[in-house]
Each structure stands twice: as C-alpha cells, then as structure tokens.
Coordinates of C-alpha atoms and ligand atoms in Angstrom, one line a residue:
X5 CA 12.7 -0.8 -23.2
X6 CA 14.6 -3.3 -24.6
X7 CA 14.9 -4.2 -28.7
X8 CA 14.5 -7.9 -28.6
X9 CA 15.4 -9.0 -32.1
X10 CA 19.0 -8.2 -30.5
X11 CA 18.7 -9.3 -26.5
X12 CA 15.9 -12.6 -27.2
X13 CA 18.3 -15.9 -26.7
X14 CA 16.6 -18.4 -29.0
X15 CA 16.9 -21.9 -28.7
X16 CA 19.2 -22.6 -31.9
X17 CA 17.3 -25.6 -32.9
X18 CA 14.0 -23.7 -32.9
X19 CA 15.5 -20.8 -35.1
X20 CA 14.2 -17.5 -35.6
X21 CA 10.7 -16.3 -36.4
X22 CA 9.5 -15.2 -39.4
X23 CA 9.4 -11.6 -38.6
X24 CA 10.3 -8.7 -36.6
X25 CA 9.7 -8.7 -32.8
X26 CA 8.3 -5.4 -31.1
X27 CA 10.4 -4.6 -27.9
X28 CA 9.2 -6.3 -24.9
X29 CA 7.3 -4.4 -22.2
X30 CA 5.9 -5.0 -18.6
X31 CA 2.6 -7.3 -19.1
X32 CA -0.5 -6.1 -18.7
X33 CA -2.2 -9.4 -17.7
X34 CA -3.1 -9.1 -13.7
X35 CA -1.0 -11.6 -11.9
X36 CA -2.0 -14.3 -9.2
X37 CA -0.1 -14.3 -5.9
X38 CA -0.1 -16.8 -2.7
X39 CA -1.7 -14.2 -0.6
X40 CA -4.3 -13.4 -3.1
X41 CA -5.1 -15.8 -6.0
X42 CA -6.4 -14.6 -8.6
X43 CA -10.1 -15.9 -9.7
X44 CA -9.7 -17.6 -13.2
X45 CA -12.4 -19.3 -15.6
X46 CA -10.8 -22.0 -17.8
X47 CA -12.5 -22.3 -21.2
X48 CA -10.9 -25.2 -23.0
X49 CA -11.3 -28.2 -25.4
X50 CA -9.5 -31.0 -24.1
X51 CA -6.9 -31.6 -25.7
X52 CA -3.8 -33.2 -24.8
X53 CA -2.2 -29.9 -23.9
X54 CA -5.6 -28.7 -22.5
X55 CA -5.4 -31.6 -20.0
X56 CA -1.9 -30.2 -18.9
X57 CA -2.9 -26.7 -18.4
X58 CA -6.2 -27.7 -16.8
X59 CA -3.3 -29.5 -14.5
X60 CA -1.9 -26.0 -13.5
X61 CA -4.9 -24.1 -12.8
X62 CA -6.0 -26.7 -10.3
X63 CA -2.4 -27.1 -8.8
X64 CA -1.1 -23.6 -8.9
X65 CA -1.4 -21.8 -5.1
X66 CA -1.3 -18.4 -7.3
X67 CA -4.8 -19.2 -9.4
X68 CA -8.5 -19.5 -7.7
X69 CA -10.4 -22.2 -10.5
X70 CA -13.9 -20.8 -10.4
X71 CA -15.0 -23.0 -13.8
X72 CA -14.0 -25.3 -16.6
X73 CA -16.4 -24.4 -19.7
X74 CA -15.8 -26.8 -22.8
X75 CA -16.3 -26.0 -26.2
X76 CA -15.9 -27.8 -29.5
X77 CA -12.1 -28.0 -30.8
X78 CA -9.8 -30.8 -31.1
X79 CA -12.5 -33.1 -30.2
X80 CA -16.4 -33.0 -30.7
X81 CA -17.7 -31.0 -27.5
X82 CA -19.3 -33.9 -25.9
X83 CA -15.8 -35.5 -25.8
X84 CA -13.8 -32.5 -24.2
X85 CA -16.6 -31.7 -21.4
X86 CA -16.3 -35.5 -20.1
X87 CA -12.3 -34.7 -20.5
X88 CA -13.0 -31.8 -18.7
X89 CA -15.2 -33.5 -15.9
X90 CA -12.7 -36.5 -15.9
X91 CA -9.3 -34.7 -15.6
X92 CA -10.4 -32.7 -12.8
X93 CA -11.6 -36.0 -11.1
X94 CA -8.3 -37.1 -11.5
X95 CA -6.4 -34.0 -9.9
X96 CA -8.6 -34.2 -6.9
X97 CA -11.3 -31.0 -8.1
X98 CA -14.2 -32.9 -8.4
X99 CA -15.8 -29.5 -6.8
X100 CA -14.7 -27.0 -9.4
X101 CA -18.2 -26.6 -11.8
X102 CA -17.9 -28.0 -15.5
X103 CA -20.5 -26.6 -18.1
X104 CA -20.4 -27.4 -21.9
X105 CA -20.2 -24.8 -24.6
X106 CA -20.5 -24.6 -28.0
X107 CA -20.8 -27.3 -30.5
X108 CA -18.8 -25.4 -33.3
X109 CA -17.9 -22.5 -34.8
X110 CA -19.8 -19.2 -35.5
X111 CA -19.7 -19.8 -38.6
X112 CA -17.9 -21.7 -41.6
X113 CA -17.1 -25.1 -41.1
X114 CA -16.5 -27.6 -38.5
X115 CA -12.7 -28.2 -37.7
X116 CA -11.1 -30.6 -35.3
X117 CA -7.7 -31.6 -34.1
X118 CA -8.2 -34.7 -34.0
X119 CA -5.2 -36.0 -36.5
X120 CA -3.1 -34.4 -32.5
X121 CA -5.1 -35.0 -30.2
X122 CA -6.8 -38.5 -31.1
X123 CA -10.5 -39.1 -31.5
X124 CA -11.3 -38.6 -28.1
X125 CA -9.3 -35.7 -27.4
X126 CA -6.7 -37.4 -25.2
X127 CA -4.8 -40.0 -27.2
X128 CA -5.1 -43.3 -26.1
X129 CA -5.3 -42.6 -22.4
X130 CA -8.8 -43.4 -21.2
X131 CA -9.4 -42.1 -17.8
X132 CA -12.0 -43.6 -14.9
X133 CA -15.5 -41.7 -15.9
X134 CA -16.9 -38.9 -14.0
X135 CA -18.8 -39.3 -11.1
X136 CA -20.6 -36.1 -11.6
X137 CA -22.6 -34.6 -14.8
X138 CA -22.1 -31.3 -16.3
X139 CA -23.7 -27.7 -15.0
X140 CA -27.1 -28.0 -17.1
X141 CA -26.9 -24.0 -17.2
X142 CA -24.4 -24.5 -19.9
X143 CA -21.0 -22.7 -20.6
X144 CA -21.7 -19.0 -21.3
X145 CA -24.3 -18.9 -18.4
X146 CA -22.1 -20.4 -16.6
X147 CA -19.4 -17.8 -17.0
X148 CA -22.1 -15.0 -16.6
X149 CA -23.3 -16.0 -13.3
X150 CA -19.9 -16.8 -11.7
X151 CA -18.3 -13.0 -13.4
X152 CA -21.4 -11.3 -11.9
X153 CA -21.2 -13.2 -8.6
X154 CA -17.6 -12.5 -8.0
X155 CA -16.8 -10.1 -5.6
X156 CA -13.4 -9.0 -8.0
X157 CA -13.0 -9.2 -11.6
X158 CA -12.5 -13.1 -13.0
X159 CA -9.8 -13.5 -15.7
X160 CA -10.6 -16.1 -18.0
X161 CA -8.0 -18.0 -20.6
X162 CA -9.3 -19.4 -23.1
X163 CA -7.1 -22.3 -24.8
X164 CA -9.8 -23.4 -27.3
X165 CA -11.5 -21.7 -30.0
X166 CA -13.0 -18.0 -28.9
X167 CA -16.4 -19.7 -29.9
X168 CA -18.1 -19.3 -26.1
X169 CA -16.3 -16.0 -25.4
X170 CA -17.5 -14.6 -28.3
X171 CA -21.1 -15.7 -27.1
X172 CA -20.5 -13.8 -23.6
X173 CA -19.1 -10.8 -24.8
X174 CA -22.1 -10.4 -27.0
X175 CA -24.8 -11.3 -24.9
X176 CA -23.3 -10.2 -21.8
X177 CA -22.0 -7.1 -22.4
X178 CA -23.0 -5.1 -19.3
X179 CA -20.1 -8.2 -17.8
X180 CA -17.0 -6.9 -20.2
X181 CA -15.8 -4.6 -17.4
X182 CA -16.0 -7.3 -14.6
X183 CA -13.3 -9.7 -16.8
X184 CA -10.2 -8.4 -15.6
X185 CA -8.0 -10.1 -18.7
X186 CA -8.6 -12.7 -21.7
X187 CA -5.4 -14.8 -21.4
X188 CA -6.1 -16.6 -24.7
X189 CA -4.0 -19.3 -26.5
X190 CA -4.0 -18.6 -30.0
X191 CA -3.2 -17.1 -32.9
X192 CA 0.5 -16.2 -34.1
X193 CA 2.4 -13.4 -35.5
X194 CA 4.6 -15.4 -37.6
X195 CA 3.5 -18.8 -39.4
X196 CA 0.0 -21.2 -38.6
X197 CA -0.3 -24.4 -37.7
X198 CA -3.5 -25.7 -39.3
X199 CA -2.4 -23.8 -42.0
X200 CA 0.2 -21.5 -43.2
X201 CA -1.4 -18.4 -42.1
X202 CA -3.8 -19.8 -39.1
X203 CA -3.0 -21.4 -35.8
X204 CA -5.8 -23.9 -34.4
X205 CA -8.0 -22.2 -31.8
X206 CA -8.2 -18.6 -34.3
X207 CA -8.8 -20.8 -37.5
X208 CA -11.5 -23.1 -35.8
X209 CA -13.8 -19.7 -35.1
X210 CA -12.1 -16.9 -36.8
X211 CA -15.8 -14.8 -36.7
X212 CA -15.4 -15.2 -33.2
X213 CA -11.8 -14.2 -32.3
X214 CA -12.6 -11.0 -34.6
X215 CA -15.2 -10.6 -31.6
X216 CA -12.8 -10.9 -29.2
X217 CA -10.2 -8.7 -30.3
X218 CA -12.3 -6.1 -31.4
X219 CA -14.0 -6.4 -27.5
X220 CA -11.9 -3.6 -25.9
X221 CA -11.3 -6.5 -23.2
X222 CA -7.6 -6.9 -22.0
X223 CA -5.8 -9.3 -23.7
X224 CA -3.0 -11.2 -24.1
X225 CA -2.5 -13.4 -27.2
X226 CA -0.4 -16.6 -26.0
X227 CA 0.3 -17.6 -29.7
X228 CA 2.8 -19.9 -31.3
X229 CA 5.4 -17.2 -31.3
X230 CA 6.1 -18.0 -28.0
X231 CA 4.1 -21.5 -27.3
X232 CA 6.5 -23.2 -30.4
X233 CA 9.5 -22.0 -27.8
X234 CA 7.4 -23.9 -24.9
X235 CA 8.7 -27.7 -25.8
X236 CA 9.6 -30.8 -24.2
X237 CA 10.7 -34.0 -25.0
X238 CA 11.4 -37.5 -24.0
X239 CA 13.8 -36.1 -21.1
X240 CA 10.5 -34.6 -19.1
X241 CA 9.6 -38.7 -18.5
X242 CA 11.7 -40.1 -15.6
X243 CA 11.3 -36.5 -14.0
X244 CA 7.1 -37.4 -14.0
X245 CA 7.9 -40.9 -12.9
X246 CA 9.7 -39.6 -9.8
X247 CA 6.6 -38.6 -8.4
X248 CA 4.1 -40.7 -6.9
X249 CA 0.7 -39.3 -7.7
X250 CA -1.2 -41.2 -10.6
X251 CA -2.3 -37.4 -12.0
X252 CA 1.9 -37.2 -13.2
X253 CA 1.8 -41.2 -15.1
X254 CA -1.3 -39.7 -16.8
X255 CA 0.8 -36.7 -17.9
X256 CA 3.5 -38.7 -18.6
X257 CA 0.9 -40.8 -21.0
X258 CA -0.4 -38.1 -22.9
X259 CA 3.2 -36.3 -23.8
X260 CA 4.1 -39.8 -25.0
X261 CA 1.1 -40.0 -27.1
X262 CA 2.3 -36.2 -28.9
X263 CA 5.9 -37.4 -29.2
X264 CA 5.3 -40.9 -30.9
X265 CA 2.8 -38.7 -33.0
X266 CA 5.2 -35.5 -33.8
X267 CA 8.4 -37.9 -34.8
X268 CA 6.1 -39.8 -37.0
X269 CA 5.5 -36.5 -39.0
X270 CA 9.2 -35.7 -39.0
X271 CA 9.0 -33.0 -36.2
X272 CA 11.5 -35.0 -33.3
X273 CA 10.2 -36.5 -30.2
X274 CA 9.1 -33.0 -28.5
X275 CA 5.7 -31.2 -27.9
X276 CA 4.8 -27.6 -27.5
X277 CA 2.7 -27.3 -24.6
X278 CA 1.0 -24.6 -26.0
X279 CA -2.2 -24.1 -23.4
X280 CA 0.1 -24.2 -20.4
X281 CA 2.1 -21.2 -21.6
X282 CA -1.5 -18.8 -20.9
X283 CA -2.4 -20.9 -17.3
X284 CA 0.9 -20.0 -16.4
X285 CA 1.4 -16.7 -17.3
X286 CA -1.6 -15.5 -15.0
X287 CA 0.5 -17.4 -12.1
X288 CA 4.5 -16.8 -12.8
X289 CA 6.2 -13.5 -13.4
X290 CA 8.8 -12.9 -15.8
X291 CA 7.9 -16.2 -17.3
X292 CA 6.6 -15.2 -20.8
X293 CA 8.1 -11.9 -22.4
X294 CA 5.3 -9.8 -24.6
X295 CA 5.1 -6.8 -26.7
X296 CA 2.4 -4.9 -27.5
X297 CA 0.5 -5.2 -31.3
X298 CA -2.6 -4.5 -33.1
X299 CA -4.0 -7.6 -33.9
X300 CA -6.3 -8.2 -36.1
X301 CA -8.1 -11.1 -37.3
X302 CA -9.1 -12.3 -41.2
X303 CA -12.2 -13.5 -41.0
X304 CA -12.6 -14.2 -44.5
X305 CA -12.5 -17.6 -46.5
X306 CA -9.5 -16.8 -48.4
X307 CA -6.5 -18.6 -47.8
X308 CA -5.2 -16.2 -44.6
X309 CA -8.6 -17.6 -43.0
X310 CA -7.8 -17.2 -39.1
X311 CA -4.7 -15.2 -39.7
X312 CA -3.2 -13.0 -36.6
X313 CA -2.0 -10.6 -38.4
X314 CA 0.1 -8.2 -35.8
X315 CA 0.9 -4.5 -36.2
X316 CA 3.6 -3.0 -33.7
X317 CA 4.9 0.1 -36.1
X318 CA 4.4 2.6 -34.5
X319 CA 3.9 5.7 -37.4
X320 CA 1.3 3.0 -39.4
X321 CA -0.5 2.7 -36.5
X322 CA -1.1 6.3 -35.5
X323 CA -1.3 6.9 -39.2
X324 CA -4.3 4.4 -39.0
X325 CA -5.9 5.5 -36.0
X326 CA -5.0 2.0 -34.1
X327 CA -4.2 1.4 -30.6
X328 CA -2.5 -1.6 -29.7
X329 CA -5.2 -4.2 -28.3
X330 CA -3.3 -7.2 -27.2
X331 CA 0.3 -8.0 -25.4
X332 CA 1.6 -11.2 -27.7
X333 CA 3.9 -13.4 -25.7
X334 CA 7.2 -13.5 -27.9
X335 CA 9.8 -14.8 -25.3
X336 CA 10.0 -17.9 -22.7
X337 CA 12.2 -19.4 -20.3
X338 CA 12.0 -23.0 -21.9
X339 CA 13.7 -24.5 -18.5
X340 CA 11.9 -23.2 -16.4
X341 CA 8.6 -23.6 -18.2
X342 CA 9.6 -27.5 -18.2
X343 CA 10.9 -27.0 -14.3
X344 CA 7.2 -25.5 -13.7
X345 CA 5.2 -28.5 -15.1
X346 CA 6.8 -31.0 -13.5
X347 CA 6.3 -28.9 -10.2
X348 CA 2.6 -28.4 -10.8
X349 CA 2.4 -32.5 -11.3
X350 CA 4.4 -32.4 -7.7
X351 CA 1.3 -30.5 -6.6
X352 CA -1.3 -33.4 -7.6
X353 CA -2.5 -36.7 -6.6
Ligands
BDR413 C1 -3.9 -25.0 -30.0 O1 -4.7 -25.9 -30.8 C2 -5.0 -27.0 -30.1 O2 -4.9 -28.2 -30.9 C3 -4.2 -27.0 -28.8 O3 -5.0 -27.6 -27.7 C4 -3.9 -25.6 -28.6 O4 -5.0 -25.0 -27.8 C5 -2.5 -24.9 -30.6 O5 -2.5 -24.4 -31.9
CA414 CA1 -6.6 -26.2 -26.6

C-alpha cells in the first residue's frame, strides 16, 4: 500500500487538497471489459458534464447502457429527461429506454445549477427534439424492472442528486443485492462547490445520499477530490474538431459554454468534467486512484448541509465501531482522462 500524500503527482496549478489522503488501494467497483460489458443504469440530470458522460456510456465497448433515468438537478426535471432523450438521439441510442425521476429533493428546498449549466441544462446549445417520449413507468420502476430482469447484477452511477436512488433502495429493497456497485458523482472530502462544505449532487438531496451511504450497497464516491483534477481547457477544441461526427461539434459547444462561463468568474478557461470521471471508472483501469473512508453525510440545515465528511483513521474508526463504506476517488491521470474523451467522441456519430 502506498502513502499517497508522498507518491500523488499533483498538477501544480491545481495545488494540494485540503486534507490528508488515505493510501490508495485496489478498487472495489466491478470493471467492464470488451469481452463482457458490464450492464450500467445511468441516473443523471443533464447537465453539461452529464451530456459528456452520457457520451461515454453509450460509446464505451467496456459498458452495456440498459437506462438513462433523469432526475431534478441542474435543471428542472422536465428539462434533463428531454436532454436525456435528445443527447442519446444525437449519439445514435435512440434504443436505450429514458424514464424521468424525481422532481426534487427529499426534502428541504429546491436547488438548481442553473447559474453552470444554463436554464435548460445545456447552455446555449439546443439540440433537434426527440423523436421518442419517455418510459411512462417512470425512473425508479424503471430501474427495478430492468435490476430484476437482468440476468447479472446492474451497476448504476448516479451523477445527479441521490434523489431516485434513494427512492429504489427504499422501496426496493429485496433489489439492493442485485446492484453490483453505486458509482456516484458527488460529494468531497475536502472543500464544496455550492458551498464551502457541500458539493452539488450531495447538497441538492442530502436526506437522500444519507440513504445511500448508509445502504450497505458498494460504493464508490467520485467526488471533487478527484473530479477538480479532471479538467480541460480551450486545447481539447481543435482535437474535437478533428473528428467528423456532429455528436464531437456538440461537445465541443457545451465545453465552450463552461469555459466562457468559468473565466467570467475568475476560474481560467477550463472545466472539471466531473460526471465523466464515475462513467469511466466502471470502463478504464487504473484511471482513478481511491482509498477507502467512512463517509458520512450531514443532513442537517446547518451550514455543513450536504457535507461528505470522510473518516480513514483507522484507531477512531474501530474505536467507533465504523467500517469503511465507500472507496473515494483521490488520484487521476489528467492526460489520459482528456486522451479518453476525445476517444469516446471518436466513437460517435
Ligand atoms: C456535479 O454537480 C452538477 O452541477 C454536475 O453535473 C455534477 O454532477 C458537480 O458538483
Ligand atoms: Ca450531474
């Protein structure tokens, strides 16, 4: 086992986090292969980044997409299931089922993303509508039947807030054993993003992500720990203009919608890619480093509302009774993260 506040390289103009990393260790997330793909629901609220994950479950040879379920998050929910339905028109998966989820949170009160993500979840880029409507059954049916129907466990990553998963897990419990992993986006060991203490998707339903971690499901929390590592910038461009499918000038559309957006609040021309990071863990190995923590979530209304907060020493936890119940991505290969999106836009018409 390696220490990796003394073997991580960090990109210098990132810095270093905010606390002390746990030593990596082997993932426990099941990983896709050629020769047997691994079955995957997608639960998202798209979302610029959304779209570009959405991008790799359909494109990657290592991932079987049984399901797109929306739920509400950086847009109103209406928004991100005609996202949902439209983006997979676009990358040629017209077939893959779309159901929409819930409306908002658990409870507390509504928040959106829109200030990132623009009113309609994907910036200014309007895409041809969808020729299709969404699965009437609705999102956590939706789930249920195709995780009962599947002849092997389905992972699912959710890259939105844990509203719908929360919804499963409680009234489908009898199903908890057939979901082989919870590849979530969310959450952070370190600092937020909506607000000091909270990232997005955890602060948007923290009832629910308490639901989730305390599920006993396998999970692995793709938080900004590593996703703030997974950037691009303006150099990714001419690379997605190379290519000749009209899927890659969308791509290229929506990253220049976040980098006009993150210079004009002082940040640089560059965007975290956050969702992408969990799609592509379930397909690449040795992409994303984790270690293992107890994380748990504050649920409260104080001002750690939606707070990760991660426990990896070791004599507090068996002093506490706590077993680890997550692997928290901490490390990424940032070139070859960029090298894999603009070979999963290769992959698309
Ligand atoms: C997360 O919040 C959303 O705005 C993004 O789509 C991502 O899932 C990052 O904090
Ligand atoms: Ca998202």
């Amino acid at each position: 086992r390696r220490v990796l506040f003394r073997s991580m390289s960090v990109d210098p103009k990132v810095g270093w986090p905010t606390f002390q990393h746990a030593p990596l260790v082997a993932r426990s997330a099941p990983l896709g292969t050629v020769a047997r793909p691994l079955p995957l629901i997608v639960d998202s609220d798209p979302g610029l980044d959304d779209a570009l994950a959405i991008a790799a479950a359909v494109a990657r040879p290592e991932l079987n997409l049984l399901a797109v379920t929306s739920v509400g998050g950086n847009a109103d929910v209406h928004h991100c299931t005609e996202n949902a339905l439209r983006l997979l028109q676009l990358y040629g998966a017209s077939d893959v089922p779309v159901a929409e989820g819930a409306v908002g949170p658990l409870s507390g009160p509504l928040e959106r993303a829109t200030e990132v993500h623009g009113e309609g979840g994907l910036g200014k880029t309007v895409l041809p509508p969808a020729q299709r409507r969404p699965d009437p059954e609705g999102a956590v049916a939706l789930m249920a039947r195709l995780i009962a129907a599947s002849p092997e466990p389905v992972a699912v990553a959710p890259i939105g807030p844990l509203t719908n998963i929360a919804l499963l897990i409680r009234s489908y419990p009898h199903l908890a054993s057939k979901i082989s992993h919870l590849c979530l986006m969310g959450g952070s060991v370190g600092e937020g993003n909506s607000s000091a203490s909270a990232e997005f998707n955890i602060f948007a339903d923290p009832v629910a992500a308490e639901i989730v971690f305390l599920s006993g499901i396998s999970i692995t929390m793709i938080g900004l720990d590593v996703t703030h590592h997974a950037w691009v910038d303006r150099s990714i461009l001419p690379r997605l203009a190379a290519l000749p499918g009209r899927s890659a000038k969308v791509a290229a559309e929506l990253l220049t919608y976040s980098f006009e957006r993150s210079a004009g609040w002082g940040q640089g021309e560059r965007m975290a890619i956050h969702d992408l990071v969990a799609v592509l863990h379930l397909a690449i190995p040795d992409l994303v480093g984790v270690a293992r923590y107890y994380i748990e979530v504050d649920a409260t209304s104080g001002p750690a509302r939606g707070r990760t907060i991660g426990d990896a020493w070791k004599h507090r936890l068996v002093r506490d009774g706590r077993v680890p119940n997550a692997d928290v991505g901490l490390t990424i290969d940032r070139e070859r993260f960029a090298d894999l999106l603009v070979d999963t836009y290769a992959k698309l018409p």
